[in-house]
Structures are given as C-alpha cells and as structure tokens.
CSV table of C-alpha atoms in Angstrom, one decimal:
chain,number,residue,atom,x,y,z
A,80,MET,CA,112.9,7.3,63.3
A,81,ALA,CA,114.8,4.2,63.0
A,82,SER,CA,118.3,4.6,62.8
A,83,ARG,CA,121.6,2.5,62.2
A,84,ARG,CA,125.0,2.4,64.0
A,85,GLY,CA,128.2,2.1,62.0
A,86,ARG,CA,132.0,3.4,63.0
A,87,GLY,CA,130.7,5.1,66.2
A,88,CYS,CA,128.2,7.0,64.5
A,89,ARG,CA,124.6,7.1,64.7
A,90,LEU,CA,122.7,8.0,61.2
A,91,SER,CA,119.1,8.1,60.7
A,92,ARG,CA,117.6,6.0,57.6
A,93,ARG,CA,117.1,8.9,55.6
A,94,HIS,CA,120.9,9.7,55.3
A,95,GLN,CA,123.4,7.9,53.4
A,96,TRP,CA,127.0,7.1,54.5
A,97,GLU,CA,128.5,9.2,51.8
A,98,GLU,CA,126.6,12.5,52.8
A,99,GLY,CA,129.0,13.2,55.7
A,100,ILE,CA,126.3,14.0,58.1
A,101,ASP,CA,126.9,15.7,61.4
A,102,THR,CA,125.8,13.5,64.1
A,103,GLY,CA,125.2,16.0,66.9
A,104,GLY,CA,128.7,17.4,66.7
A,105,LYS,CA,130.2,14.4,65.9
A,106,VAL,CA,131.0,13.8,62.2
A,107,CYS,CA,131.3,10.1,61.0
A,108,PRO,CA,135.1,9.6,60.1
A,109,GLY,CA,136.0,9.1,56.6
A,110,TYR,CA,132.6,10.6,55.4
A,111,THR,CA,132.9,14.5,56.1
A,112,ASP,CA,132.8,17.3,53.7
A,113,GLY,CA,136.5,17.5,53.1
A,114,HIS,CA,139.0,14.9,52.5
A,115,ASP,CA,139.4,11.9,54.6
A,116,VAL,CA,142.8,13.1,56.4
A,117,ASN,CA,143.7,9.4,57.0
A,118,SER,CA,143.8,8.6,53.4
A,119,HIS,CA,147.3,8.8,53.1
A,120,GLN,CA,147.8,6.6,56.0
A,121,ASP,CA,145.4,4.0,54.6
A,122,TYR,CA,147.5,4.0,51.5
A,123,ARG,CA,150.6,3.3,53.2
A,124,ARG,CA,149.1,0.3,54.9
A,125,GLY,CA,149.0,-1.2,51.5
A,126,GLY,CA,145.5,-0.2,50.3
A,127,ARG,CA,145.1,2.6,47.4
A,128,LYS,CA,142.2,4.3,49.3
A,129,THR,CA,141.5,7.7,48.3
A,130,PRO,CA,139.0,10.0,50.0
A,131,ASN,CA,135.8,8.5,50.3
A,132,TYR,CA,133.8,10.8,48.0
A,133,ARG,CA,130.8,10.1,45.7
A,134,SER,CA,131.7,10.1,42.0
A,135,GLU,CA,129.8,12.1,39.6
A,136,LYS,CA,130.2,13.7,36.5
A,137,HIS,CA,131.8,17.3,36.2
A,138,PRO,CA,128.9,19.7,35.7
A,139,SER,CA,129.7,23.2,34.5
A,140,PRO,CA,129.6,26.1,36.9
A,141,ALA,CA,126.6,27.4,34.9
A,142,HIS,CA,124.6,24.3,35.7
A,143,THR,CA,125.3,24.2,39.4
A,144,GLY,CA,125.6,27.8,40.6
A,145,GLN,CA,128.9,26.4,42.3
A,146,PRO,CA,131.6,29.3,42.0
A,147,LYS,CA,135.0,28.4,40.9
A,148,ALA,CA,137.5,27.5,43.7
A,149,ALA,CA,141.2,26.6,43.8
A,150,PRO,CA,142.3,23.4,45.3
A,151,SER,CA,143.8,23.0,48.6
A,152,VAL,CA,146.9,21.0,48.0
A,153,THR,CA,148.8,19.0,50.9
A,154,LEU,CA,151.9,17.1,50.3
A,155,PHE,CA,153.1,14.2,52.8
A,156,PRO,CA,156.3,12.7,52.8
A,157,PRO,CA,156.9,8.9,53.3
A,158,SER,CA,156.0,8.0,56.8
A,159,SER,CA,158.9,6.3,58.9
A,160,GLU,CA,157.0,3.1,59.2
A,161,GLU,CA,156.9,3.0,55.4
A,162,LEU,CA,160.7,3.9,54.9
A,163,GLN,CA,161.1,1.1,57.6
A,164,ALA,CA,159.2,-1.4,55.1
A,165,ASN,CA,161.7,-0.5,52.3
A,166,LYS,CA,159.0,1.9,50.6
A,167,ALA,CA,158.8,5.5,49.9
A,168,THR,CA,155.6,7.0,48.7
A,169,LEU,CA,154.9,10.9,48.5
A,170,VAL,CA,151.1,11.7,48.8
A,171,CYS,CA,149.5,14.7,47.3
A,172,LEU,CA,146.0,15.4,48.5
A,173,MET,CA,143.9,18.0,46.4
A,174,SER,CA,140.6,19.1,47.8
A,175,ASP,CA,137.7,21.6,47.6
A,176,PHE,CA,138.1,22.6,44.0
A,177,TYR,CA,135.5,23.6,41.6
A,178,PRO,CA,135.0,22.7,38.5
A,179,GLY,CA,136.4,19.0,38.8
A,180,ALA,CA,139.3,19.0,36.4
A,181,VAL,CA,142.9,19.3,37.7
A,182,SER,CA,146.4,18.1,36.2
A,183,VAL,CA,149.2,17.2,38.3
A,184,ALA,CA,153.0,17.2,37.6
A,185,TRP,CA,155.8,15.8,39.6
A,186,LYS,CA,159.4,17.0,39.8
A,187,ALA,CA,162.3,16.0,41.6
A,188,ASP,CA,165.0,18.8,41.9
A,189,GLY,CA,163.0,20.9,39.3
A,190,SER,CA,163.1,18.0,36.7
A,191,ALA,CA,159.7,16.4,35.7
A,192,VAL,CA,159.0,12.9,37.1
A,193,THR,CA,156.6,10.7,35.3
A,194,GLN,CA,157.8,6.9,36.4
A,195,GLY,CA,156.0,5.8,39.6
A,196,VAL,CA,153.0,8.5,39.5
A,197,GLU,CA,149.5,7.4,39.9
A,198,THR,CA,146.6,10.0,40.0
A,199,THR,CA,143.1,9.5,40.7
A,200,GLN,CA,140.2,10.9,38.8
A,201,ALA,CA,138.4,13.7,40.7
A,202,SER,CA,135.6,12.7,42.8
A,203,LYS,CA,132.6,15.3,44.1
A,204,GLN,CA,132.9,15.8,47.8
A,205,SER,CA,129.6,16.2,49.9
A,206,ASN,CA,129.9,19.9,49.7
A,207,GLY,CA,129.8,20.1,45.9
A,208,LYS,CA,133.5,20.5,45.1
A,209,TYR,CA,135.9,18.0,44.0
A,210,ALA,CA,139.1,16.1,45.6
A,211,ALA,CA,141.7,13.9,44.1
A,212,SER,CA,145.0,12.2,45.3
A,213,SER,CA,148.3,11.8,43.7
A,214,TYR,CA,151.2,9.4,44.5
A,215,LEU,CA,154.7,9.2,43.5
A,216,SER,CA,156.5,6.1,44.6
A,217,LEU,CA,160.2,6.1,45.1
A,218,SER,CA,162.7,3.8,46.5
A,219,PRO,CA,163.9,4.8,50.0
A,220,ALA,CA,167.3,5.6,48.5
A,221,GLN,CA,165.9,8.0,45.8
A,222,TRP,CA,164.0,9.8,49.0
A,223,LYS,CA,167.0,9.8,51.3
A,224,ALA,CA,169.4,11.2,48.5
A,225,GLY,CA,168.5,14.6,49.8
A,226,GLY,CA,166.5,16.3,46.7
A,227,ARG,CA,163.5,18.2,46.7
A,228,PHE,CA,160.1,16.7,45.4
A,229,SER,CA,157.1,18.7,44.3
A,230,CYS,CA,153.7,18.1,43.4
A,231,GLN,CA,152.4,20.7,40.9
A,232,VAL,CA,148.6,21.1,40.6
A,233,THR,CA,147.0,23.1,37.7
A,234,HIS,CA,143.4,24.0,38.0
A,235,GLU,CA,141.8,26.4,35.8
A,236,GLY,CA,144.8,28.1,34.5
A,237,SER,CA,146.4,28.6,37.9
A,238,THR,CA,149.2,26.4,39.4
A,239,VAL,CA,149.7,25.5,43.2
A,240,GLU,CA,153.1,23.7,43.9
A,241,LYS,CA,154.0,22.2,47.2
A,242,THR,CA,157.5,21.0,47.9
A,243,VAL,CA,159.0,18.6,50.2
A,244,ALA,CA,162.6,17.5,51.1
A,245,PRO,CA,164.0,14.7,53.5
A,246,ALA,CA,165.9,17.4,55.5
A,247,GLU,CA,162.5,18.9,56.4
A,248,CYS,CA,161.3,15.9,57.7
A,249,ALA,CA,164.2,14.7,60.0
C-alpha cells in the first residue's frame, strides 16, 4: 500500500491527517485523539492556533450513542517568553467533553472579566468528543499585580473552575 510522509509520521493513503492515526506506537504530533498540547505555545508565538480537530455539527447523544462526558480543563499561565515580549495571555484548554456545547467565564479575584477574552467554537476530536480553547489577554502589569485568575467552564449544568496566580508560577 502506498504511503506518504509528513511531520516524521508515516501514514497510509487510506488515512487522513485529522484522524490521529497511531503509526506503530508513534502518534503523529498535532493529530492525536486528545488535544494538541503545544497549542498554547503556538498561540504564544503569535498565531491563534487551536487544537487540530475536525469541525462538525454537534449531534445529540441519541444519534451517536456517545455518553455525556464532562470536560477536562487545563489553565496555562503566561509563559516567561511571552512576559518578556510584554504580553500576558492565559490559555484555558477544554477537551474530551460531550455533547459539544460549553460556556466559558473568566474571573479576576472573583470578579467577572469580559474584556480581552476570546473563545473558540467547540470542534470534534477524532474520539468523537469535543474540544475548545479560551484566551484571556492581559498586560504583564495586570498579571503581575498578584491576583487570582479563573477559567470557569460550564457543561451540561455542571461547572469546572481552574485558577492560577502569579505567585504559584514563580
């Protein structure tokens, strides 16, 4: 069977990059059945990349047989490189949830923050679940002021909250 090479992975012609194919123990980077763990780093390099998932409509659980699943939420503080470049972006990654509708709220010291927020639409992962990202852009002074920043993700009536503070990242 003919194959093609790309990003150090060997894929057969019958597979597409988006499928997250396991190539003999090596999963192609950026094309896994989970989120692309480097997406927050790509974002900080100036791009607004989100995890590389196929976008599809959100079918109801009755049509797919997929059970409901709460999101896995990870909150990343600004990187030291970003702070040196006079930027400060917090990245909230949400993955492995079903169905594909979530709402995200950001807080600073318990108060709602709406300015500087950008949230992607949920995209379908190769495992049939969904993923999304939300970004909070701050000035380095706002970040270093010492407050606590939270990403609050609501899915199917349940809320997951992750919090980070500059003191925890020193």
